[in-house]
């Protein structure tokens, strides 16, 4: 998943710097102006080679890896075709959840994975819309689209709905997989508190605050992981 996300960020950063006249992508490796196009492609090629080394995975996981290629390839263009590039990003980034699942298990029935995947996509829409609010002026000038522009003044209440979908999917996935109290208290409770803090303090008109809130979602990931780890040691029952 890390390799897949890195590869996609390479393509997106390169596309943003080349076509969208954005200023922030030039600070990223794939979008930095001191690198030539050839050097950028070589950088992206390293990610591709790493992905190809994963061919020893089970058949179900390999099918998932092949299916993600169109998502990765088309993502940089979605902001020119649709107001919902964040939704496509959600499908692309979180497709790895299916890949990892089928690398470990041969079925998804009863696991809550379908609902959890929808929740992950909703979470991506949540945090990437916050991120996109930094670029609203640049996006208007470049003629590209985003949910940050689409939602307008309704961005906070709409993102609250996506956050609720994510939180509900987290609880349901825990229920389907026999998680115990540590998961619900730390992972679900911590995620609820963190998202509540984000929505209560976020200023969508302040680019610096948008960037800070976006990055804070990585910290929330540690909270969720911590609850899973604690639950694993205190409640080792595994259902799915």
PDB file of C-alpha atoms in Angstrom:
ATOM      1  CA  UNK A   1       0.000   0.000   0.000  1.00  0.00           C
ATOM      2  CA  UNK A   2       2.874   2.369   0.804  1.00  0.00           C
ATOM      3  CA  UNK A   3       4.449   1.704  -2.594  1.00  0.00           C
ATOM      4  CA  UNK A   4       1.115   2.160  -4.376  1.00  0.00           C
ATOM      5  CA  UNK A   5       0.436   5.471  -2.651  1.00  0.00           C
ATOM      6  CA  UNK A   6       3.938   6.714  -3.341  1.00  0.00           C
ATOM      7  CA  UNK A   7       3.594   5.894  -7.024  1.00  0.00           C
ATOM      8  CA  UNK A   8       0.256   7.674  -7.262  1.00  0.00           C
ATOM      9  CA  UNK A   9       1.611  10.750  -5.467  1.00  0.00           C
ATOM     10  CA  UNK A  10       4.481  10.831  -7.971  1.00  0.00           C
ATOM     11  CA  UNK A  11       2.047  10.945 -10.891  1.00  0.00           C
ATOM     12  CA  UNK A  12      -0.214  13.505  -9.242  1.00  0.00           C
ATOM     13  CA  UNK A  13       2.642  15.795  -8.224  1.00  0.00           C
ATOM     14  CA  UNK A  14       4.169  15.631 -11.688  1.00  0.00           C
ATOM     15  CA  UNK A  15       0.809  16.384 -13.312  1.00  0.00           C
ATOM     16  CA  UNK A  16       0.017  19.256 -10.936  1.00  0.00           C
ATOM     17  CA  UNK A  17       3.353  20.956 -11.493  1.00  0.00           C
ATOM     18  CA  UNK A  18       3.234  20.435 -15.249  1.00  0.00           C
ATOM     19  CA  UNK A  19      -0.383  21.286 -16.075  1.00  0.00           C
ATOM     20  CA  UNK A  20      -2.094  23.044 -13.185  1.00  0.00           C
ATOM     21  CA  UNK A  21       0.394  25.815 -12.401  1.00  0.00           C
ATOM     22  CA  UNK A  22       0.271  25.001  -8.703  1.00  0.00           C
ATOM     23  CA  UNK A  23       3.001  26.253  -6.432  1.00  0.00           C
ATOM     24  CA  UNK A  24       3.017  23.607  -3.671  1.00  0.00           C
ATOM     25  CA  UNK A  25       3.734  20.510  -5.824  1.00  0.00           C
ATOM     26  CA  UNK A  26       7.123  21.916  -6.833  1.00  0.00           C
ATOM     27  CA  UNK A  27       8.336  21.123  -3.316  1.00  0.00           C
ATOM     28  CA  UNK A  28       7.628  17.416  -3.835  1.00  0.00           C
ATOM     29  CA  UNK A  29      10.185  15.057  -5.456  1.00  0.00           C
ATOM     30  CA  UNK A  30       8.059  14.319  -8.536  1.00  0.00           C
ATOM     31  CA  UNK A  31       7.050  17.949  -9.005  1.00  0.00           C
ATOM     32  CA  UNK A  32      10.239  19.810  -8.116  1.00  0.00           C
ATOM     33  CA  UNK A  33      11.358  22.105 -10.916  1.00  0.00           C
ATOM     34  CA  UNK A  34      15.042  21.337 -10.393  1.00  0.00           C
ATOM     35  CA  UNK A  35      14.401  17.813 -11.704  1.00  0.00           C
ATOM     36  CA  UNK A  36      14.045  17.055 -15.399  1.00  0.00           C
ATOM     37  CA  UNK A  37      11.154  15.012 -16.775  1.00  0.00           C
ATOM     38  CA  UNK A  38      13.519  12.085 -17.267  1.00  0.00           C
ATOM     39  CA  UNK A  39      14.637  12.213 -13.634  1.00  0.00           C
ATOM     40  CA  UNK A  40      11.024  12.370 -12.476  1.00  0.00           C
ATOM     41  CA  UNK A  41      10.138   9.337 -14.581  1.00  0.00           C
ATOM     42  CA  UNK A  42      13.132   7.429 -13.199  1.00  0.00           C
ATOM     43  CA  UNK A  43      11.938   8.254  -9.677  1.00  0.00           C
ATOM     44  CA  UNK A  44       8.460   6.942 -10.489  1.00  0.00           C
ATOM     45  CA  UNK A  45       9.964   3.906 -12.201  1.00  0.00           C
ATOM     46  CA  UNK A  46      11.545   2.789  -8.943  1.00  0.00           C
ATOM     47  CA  UNK A  47       8.092   2.579  -7.404  1.00  0.00           C
ATOM     48  CA  UNK A  48       6.897   0.542 -10.378  1.00  0.00           C
ATOM     49  CA  UNK A  49       9.726  -1.966  -9.993  1.00  0.00           C
ATOM     50  CA  UNK A  50       8.849  -2.384  -6.328  1.00  0.00           C
ATOM     51  CA  UNK A  51       5.230  -3.058  -7.250  1.00  0.00           C
ATOM     52  CA  UNK A  52       6.251  -5.721  -9.761  1.00  0.00           C
ATOM     53  CA  UNK A  53       8.206  -7.531  -7.045  1.00  0.00           C
ATOM     54  CA  UNK A  54       4.917  -8.243  -5.279  1.00  0.00           C
ATOM     55  CA  UNK A  55       4.011 -10.895  -7.864  1.00  0.00           C
ATOM     56  CA  UNK A  56       4.473 -13.720  -5.335  1.00  0.00           C
ATOM     57  CA  UNK A  57       1.212 -12.773  -3.603  1.00  0.00           C
ATOM     58  CA  UNK A  58      -1.930 -14.991  -3.760  1.00  0.00           C
ATOM     59  CA  UNK A  59      -4.051 -14.876  -6.912  1.00  0.00           C
ATOM     60  CA  UNK A  60      -6.823 -12.776  -5.351  1.00  0.00           C
ATOM     61  CA  UNK A  61      -4.337 -10.143  -4.227  1.00  0.00           C
ATOM     62  CA  UNK A  62      -2.614 -10.157  -7.621  1.00  0.00           C
ATOM     63  CA  UNK A  63      -5.927  -9.558  -9.374  1.00  0.00           C
ATOM     64  CA  UNK A  64      -6.446  -6.595  -7.072  1.00  0.00           C
ATOM     65  CA  UNK A  65      -3.016  -5.199  -7.928  1.00  0.00           C
ATOM     66  CA  UNK A  66      -3.796  -5.427 -11.649  1.00  0.00           C
ATOM     67  CA  UNK A  67      -7.218  -3.831 -11.183  1.00  0.00           C
ATOM     68  CA  UNK A  68      -5.730  -0.810  -9.407  1.00  0.00           C
ATOM     69  CA  UNK A  69      -3.650   0.194 -12.455  1.00  0.00           C
ATOM     70  CA  UNK A  70      -6.534   2.077 -14.179  1.00  0.00           C
ATOM     71  CA  UNK A  71      -7.281   3.903 -10.922  1.00  0.00           C
ATOM     72  CA  UNK A  72      -3.660   4.988 -10.599  1.00  0.00           C
ATOM     73  CA  UNK A  73      -3.369   5.994 -14.243  1.00  0.00           C
ATOM     74  CA  UNK A  74      -6.547   8.058 -14.427  1.00  0.00           C
ATOM     75  CA  UNK A  75      -6.378   9.831 -11.074  1.00  0.00           C
ATOM     76  CA  UNK A  76      -4.279  12.827 -12.258  1.00  0.00           C
ATOM     77  CA  UNK A  77      -6.904  13.482 -14.965  1.00  0.00           C
ATOM     78  CA  UNK A  78      -9.978  13.264 -12.735  1.00  0.00           C
ATOM     79  CA  UNK A  79      -9.665  16.833 -11.505  1.00  0.00           C
ATOM     80  CA  UNK A  80     -10.196  17.936 -15.109  1.00  0.00           C
ATOM     81  CA  UNK A  81     -13.128  15.599 -15.776  1.00  0.00           C
ATOM     82  CA  UNK A  82     -15.194  15.634 -12.600  1.00  0.00           C
ATOM     83  CA  UNK A  83     -15.981  17.640  -9.484  1.00  0.00           C
ATOM     84  CA  UNK A  84     -15.289  14.486  -7.465  1.00  0.00           C
ATOM     85  CA  UNK A  85     -11.561  13.714  -7.869  1.00  0.00           C
ATOM     86  CA  UNK A  86     -11.450  13.098  -4.112  1.00  0.00           C
ATOM     87  CA  UNK A  87     -13.875  10.184  -4.544  1.00  0.00           C
ATOM     88  CA  UNK A  88     -11.637   8.677  -7.230  1.00  0.00           C
ATOM     89  CA  UNK A  89      -8.678   9.215  -4.930  1.00  0.00           C
ATOM     90  CA  UNK A  90     -10.571   7.336  -2.232  1.00  0.00           C
ATOM     91  CA  UNK A  91     -11.133   4.372  -4.535  1.00  0.00           C
ATOM     92  CA  UNK A  92      -7.492   4.421  -5.606  1.00  0.00           C
ATOM     93  CA  UNK A  93      -5.820   4.819  -2.232  1.00  0.00           C
ATOM     94  CA  UNK A  94      -8.013   2.370  -0.384  1.00  0.00           C
ATOM     95  CA  UNK A  95      -8.076  -0.342  -3.034  1.00  0.00           C
ATOM     96  CA  UNK A  96      -5.037  -1.614  -1.206  1.00  0.00           C
ATOM     97  CA  UNK A  97      -7.320  -2.656   1.654  1.00  0.00           C
ATOM     98  CA  UNK A  98      -8.833  -5.279  -0.650  1.00  0.00           C
ATOM     99  CA  UNK A  99      -5.386  -6.349  -1.842  1.00  0.00           C
ATOM    100  CA  UNK A 100      -4.119  -6.844   1.700  1.00  0.00           C
ATOM    101  CA  UNK A 101      -7.312  -8.618   2.747  1.00  0.00           C
ATOM    102  CA  UNK A 102      -7.127 -11.150  -0.084  1.00  0.00           C
ATOM    103  CA  UNK A 103      -3.418 -11.604   0.550  1.00  0.00           C
ATOM    104  CA  UNK A 104      -4.422 -12.891   3.997  1.00  0.00           C
ATOM    105  CA  UNK A 105      -7.883 -14.396   3.445  1.00  0.00           C
ATOM    106  CA  UNK A 106      -9.684 -16.036   0.533  1.00  0.00           C
ATOM    107  CA  UNK A 107     -13.125 -14.558   1.226  1.00  0.00           C
ATOM    108  CA  UNK A 108     -14.733 -11.286   2.317  1.00  0.00           C
ATOM    109  CA  UNK A 109     -18.165 -12.556   3.362  1.00  0.00           C
ATOM    110  CA  UNK A 110     -19.043 -11.631   6.921  1.00  0.00           C
ATOM    111  CA  UNK A 111     -15.933  -9.496   7.359  1.00  0.00           C
ATOM    112  CA  UNK A 112     -17.611  -6.121   6.920  1.00  0.00           C
ATOM    113  CA  UNK A 113     -15.007  -5.270   4.284  1.00  0.00           C
ATOM    114  CA  UNK A 114     -17.550  -3.822   1.865  1.00  0.00           C
ATOM    115  CA  UNK A 115     -18.826  -1.344   4.445  1.00  0.00           C
ATOM    116  CA  UNK A 116     -15.327  -0.656   5.705  1.00  0.00           C
ATOM    117  CA  UNK A 117     -14.117   0.120   2.190  1.00  0.00           C
ATOM    118  CA  UNK A 118     -16.973   2.610   1.774  1.00  0.00           C
ATOM    119  CA  UNK A 119     -15.927   4.150   5.075  1.00  0.00           C
ATOM    120  CA  UNK A 120     -12.306   4.429   3.971  1.00  0.00           C
ATOM    121  CA  UNK A 121     -13.380   6.169   0.763  1.00  0.00           C
ATOM    122  CA  UNK A 122     -15.477   8.561   2.857  1.00  0.00           C
ATOM    123  CA  UNK A 123     -12.500   9.273   5.113  1.00  0.00           C
ATOM    124  CA  UNK A 124     -10.339  10.036   2.075  1.00  0.00           C
ATOM    125  CA  UNK A 125     -12.980  12.437   0.756  1.00  0.00           C
ATOM    126  CA  UNK A 126     -13.015  14.033   4.212  1.00  0.00           C
ATOM    127  CA  UNK A 127      -9.302  14.688   4.589  1.00  0.00           C
ATOM    128  CA  UNK A 128      -8.504  15.354   0.939  1.00  0.00           C
ATOM    129  CA  UNK A 129     -11.279  17.942   0.691  1.00  0.00           C
ATOM    130  CA  UNK A 130      -9.680  19.681   3.671  1.00  0.00           C
ATOM    131  CA  UNK A 131      -6.382  19.470   1.798  1.00  0.00           C
ATOM    132  CA  UNK A 132      -7.951  20.774  -1.421  1.00  0.00           C
ATOM    133  CA  UNK A 133      -9.231  23.877   0.353  1.00  0.00           C
ATOM    134  CA  UNK A 134      -5.612  25.090   0.270  1.00  0.00           C
ATOM    135  CA  UNK A 135      -5.721  25.053  -3.520  1.00  0.00           C
ATOM    136  CA  UNK A 136      -9.092  26.649  -4.212  1.00  0.00           C
ATOM    137  CA  UNK A 137      -7.656  29.845  -5.678  1.00  0.00           C
ATOM    138  CA  UNK A 138      -5.108  27.958  -7.777  1.00  0.00           C
ATOM    139  CA  UNK A 139      -7.768  25.482  -8.922  1.00  0.00           C
ATOM    140  CA  UNK A 140     -10.075  28.259 -10.114  1.00  0.00           C
ATOM    141  CA  UNK A 141      -7.224  29.859 -12.074  1.00  0.00           C
ATOM    142  CA  UNK A 142      -6.160  26.532 -13.571  1.00  0.00           C
ATOM    143  CA  UNK A 143      -9.728  25.493 -14.383  1.00  0.00           C
ATOM    144  CA  UNK A 144      -9.565  22.240 -12.435  1.00  0.00           C
ATOM    145  CA  UNK A 145     -12.249  20.833 -10.149  1.00  0.00           C
ATOM    146  CA  UNK A 146     -12.483  19.526  -6.611  1.00  0.00           C
ATOM    147  CA  UNK A 147     -14.989  18.794  -3.878  1.00  0.00           C
ATOM    148  CA  UNK A 148     -13.576  21.803  -2.019  1.00  0.00           C
ATOM    149  CA  UNK A 149     -14.999  24.015  -4.775  1.00  0.00           C
ATOM    150  CA  UNK A 150     -18.132  21.907  -5.243  1.00  0.00           C
ATOM    151  CA  UNK A 151     -19.175  21.961  -1.580  1.00  0.00           C
ATOM    152  CA  UNK A 152     -18.541  25.689  -1.222  1.00  0.00           C
ATOM    153  CA  UNK A 153     -19.906  27.153   2.016  1.00  0.00           C
ATOM    154  CA  UNK A 154     -21.471  23.779   2.880  1.00  0.00           C
ATOM    155  CA  UNK A 155     -18.088  22.083   3.115  1.00  0.00           C
ATOM    156  CA  UNK A 156     -18.137  21.583   6.906  1.00  0.00           C
ATOM    157  CA  UNK A 157     -21.616  19.978   7.240  1.00  0.00           C
ATOM    158  CA  UNK A 158     -21.051  17.811   4.163  1.00  0.00           C
ATOM    159  CA  UNK A 159     -17.708  16.583   5.467  1.00  0.00           C
ATOM    160  CA  UNK A 160     -19.395  15.854   8.795  1.00  0.00           C
ATOM    161  CA  UNK A 161     -21.636  13.376   6.961  1.00  0.00           C
ATOM    162  CA  UNK A 162     -18.667  11.649   5.334  1.00  0.00           C
ATOM    163  CA  UNK A 163     -16.966  11.476   8.734  1.00  0.00           C
ATOM    164  CA  UNK A 164     -20.029   9.778  10.219  1.00  0.00           C
ATOM    165  CA  UNK A 165     -19.974   7.174   7.447  1.00  0.00           C
ATOM    166  CA  UNK A 166     -16.330   6.429   8.220  1.00  0.00           C
ATOM    167  CA  UNK A 167     -16.914   6.162  11.968  1.00  0.00           C
ATOM    168  CA  UNK A 168     -19.944   3.902  11.474  1.00  0.00           C
ATOM    169  CA  UNK A 169     -17.943   1.631   9.154  1.00  0.00           C
ATOM    170  CA  UNK A 170     -15.169   1.409  11.733  1.00  0.00           C
ATOM    171  CA  UNK A 171     -17.624   0.277  14.406  1.00  0.00           C
ATOM    172  CA  UNK A 172     -19.300  -2.203  12.057  1.00  0.00           C
ATOM    173  CA  UNK A 173     -15.976  -3.698  10.937  1.00  0.00           C
ATOM    174  CA  UNK A 174     -15.053  -4.178  14.579  1.00  0.00           C
ATOM    175  CA  UNK A 175     -18.367  -5.911  15.238  1.00  0.00           C
ATOM    176  CA  UNK A 176     -17.966  -8.257  12.255  1.00  0.00           C
ATOM    177  CA  UNK A 177     -14.451  -9.220  13.288  1.00  0.00           C
ATOM    178  CA  UNK A 178     -15.094  -9.795  16.987  1.00  0.00           C
ATOM    179  CA  UNK A 179     -13.185  -6.801  18.308  1.00  0.00           C
ATOM    180  CA  UNK A 180     -13.331  -6.050  22.010  1.00  0.00           C
ATOM    181  CA  UNK A 181     -13.705  -3.030  24.244  1.00  0.00           C
ATOM    182  CA  UNK A 182     -10.151  -1.665  23.673  1.00  0.00           C
ATOM    183  CA  UNK A 183     -10.891  -1.289  19.959  1.00  0.00           C
ATOM    184  CA  UNK A 184     -14.154   0.558  20.540  1.00  0.00           C
ATOM    185  CA  UNK A 185     -12.739   2.805  23.261  1.00  0.00           C
ATOM    186  CA  UNK A 186      -9.364   3.632  21.728  1.00  0.00           C
ATOM    187  CA  UNK A 187      -9.791   3.195  17.963  1.00  0.00           C
ATOM    188  CA  UNK A 188     -13.420   4.244  17.523  1.00  0.00           C
ATOM    189  CA  UNK A 189     -13.563   6.653  20.453  1.00  0.00           C
ATOM    190  CA  UNK A 190     -10.221   8.181  19.549  1.00  0.00           C
ATOM    191  CA  UNK A 191     -11.240   8.610  15.910  1.00  0.00           C
ATOM    192  CA  UNK A 192     -14.514  10.232  16.983  1.00  0.00           C
ATOM    193  CA  UNK A 193     -12.707  12.674  19.275  1.00  0.00           C
ATOM    194  CA  UNK A 194     -10.079  13.507  16.662  1.00  0.00           C
ATOM    195  CA  UNK A 195     -12.575  14.104  13.866  1.00  0.00           C
ATOM    196  CA  UNK A 196     -14.748  16.154  16.208  1.00  0.00           C
ATOM    197  CA  UNK A 197     -11.736  18.306  17.050  1.00  0.00           C
ATOM    198  CA  UNK A 198     -10.922  18.770  13.369  1.00  0.00           C
ATOM    199  CA  UNK A 199     -14.431  19.863  12.445  1.00  0.00           C
ATOM    200  CA  UNK A 200     -14.751  22.170  15.462  1.00  0.00           C
ATOM    201  CA  UNK A 201     -11.454  24.014  14.968  1.00  0.00           C
ATOM    202  CA  UNK A 202     -10.866  23.870  11.212  1.00  0.00           C
ATOM    203  CA  UNK A 203     -10.812  27.143   9.261  1.00  0.00           C
ATOM    204  CA  UNK A 204     -11.400  26.293   5.575  1.00  0.00           C
ATOM    205  CA  UNK A 205     -10.247  29.780   4.567  1.00  0.00           C
ATOM    206  CA  UNK A 206      -6.831  29.416   6.215  1.00  0.00           C
ATOM    207  CA  UNK A 207      -4.443  27.416   3.988  1.00  0.00           C
ATOM    208  CA  UNK A 208      -2.026  26.762   6.856  1.00  0.00           C
ATOM    209  CA  UNK A 209      -4.786  25.383   9.052  1.00  0.00           C
ATOM    210  CA  UNK A 210      -6.054  23.242   6.174  1.00  0.00           C
ATOM    211  CA  UNK A 211      -2.589  21.773   5.765  1.00  0.00           C
ATOM    212  CA  UNK A 212      -2.244  21.147   9.496  1.00  0.00           C
ATOM    213  CA  UNK A 213      -5.646  19.461   9.759  1.00  0.00           C
ATOM    214  CA  UNK A 214      -4.904  17.308   6.718  1.00  0.00           C
ATOM    215  CA  UNK A 215      -1.625  16.100   8.220  1.00  0.00           C
ATOM    216  CA  UNK A 216      -3.294  15.421  11.559  1.00  0.00           C
ATOM    217  CA  UNK A 217      -5.273  12.594   9.963  1.00  0.00           C
ATOM    218  CA  UNK A 218      -2.039  10.635   9.897  1.00  0.00           C
ATOM    219  CA  UNK A 219      -1.898  10.992  13.681  1.00  0.00           C
ATOM    220  CA  UNK A 220      -5.451   9.667  13.882  1.00  0.00           C
ATOM    221  CA  UNK A 221      -4.231   6.600  12.030  1.00  0.00           C
ATOM    222  CA  UNK A 222      -1.837   5.908  14.907  1.00  0.00           C
ATOM    223  CA  UNK A 223      -4.746   6.143  17.360  1.00  0.00           C
ATOM    224  CA  UNK A 224      -6.756   3.578  15.389  1.00  0.00           C
ATOM    225  CA  UNK A 225      -3.735   1.313  15.056  1.00  0.00           C
ATOM    226  CA  UNK A 226      -3.028   1.631  18.780  1.00  0.00           C
ATOM    227  CA  UNK A 227      -6.539   0.464  19.623  1.00  0.00           C
ATOM    228  CA  UNK A 228      -6.178  -2.510  17.283  1.00  0.00           C
ATOM    229  CA  UNK A 229      -2.847  -3.455  18.829  1.00  0.00           C
ATOM    230  CA  UNK A 230      -4.206  -3.195  22.364  1.00  0.00           C
ATOM    231  CA  UNK A 231      -7.237  -5.256  21.416  1.00  0.00           C
ATOM    232  CA  UNK A 232      -5.008  -7.889  19.818  1.00  0.00           C
ATOM    233  CA  UNK A 233      -3.149  -8.461  23.075  1.00  0.00           C
ATOM    234  CA  UNK A 234      -6.161  -8.260  25.382  1.00  0.00           C
ATOM    235  CA  UNK A 235      -8.759  -9.882  23.118  1.00  0.00           C
ATOM    236  CA  UNK A 236      -7.007 -12.246  20.662  1.00  0.00           C
ATOM    237  CA  UNK A 237     -10.278 -13.707  19.288  1.00  0.00           C
ATOM    238  CA  UNK A 238     -10.399 -13.385  15.497  1.00  0.00           C
ATOM    239  CA  UNK A 239     -13.656 -14.028  13.658  1.00  0.00           C
ATOM    240  CA  UNK A 240     -13.413 -13.255   9.925  1.00  0.00           C
TER     241      UNK A 240
END
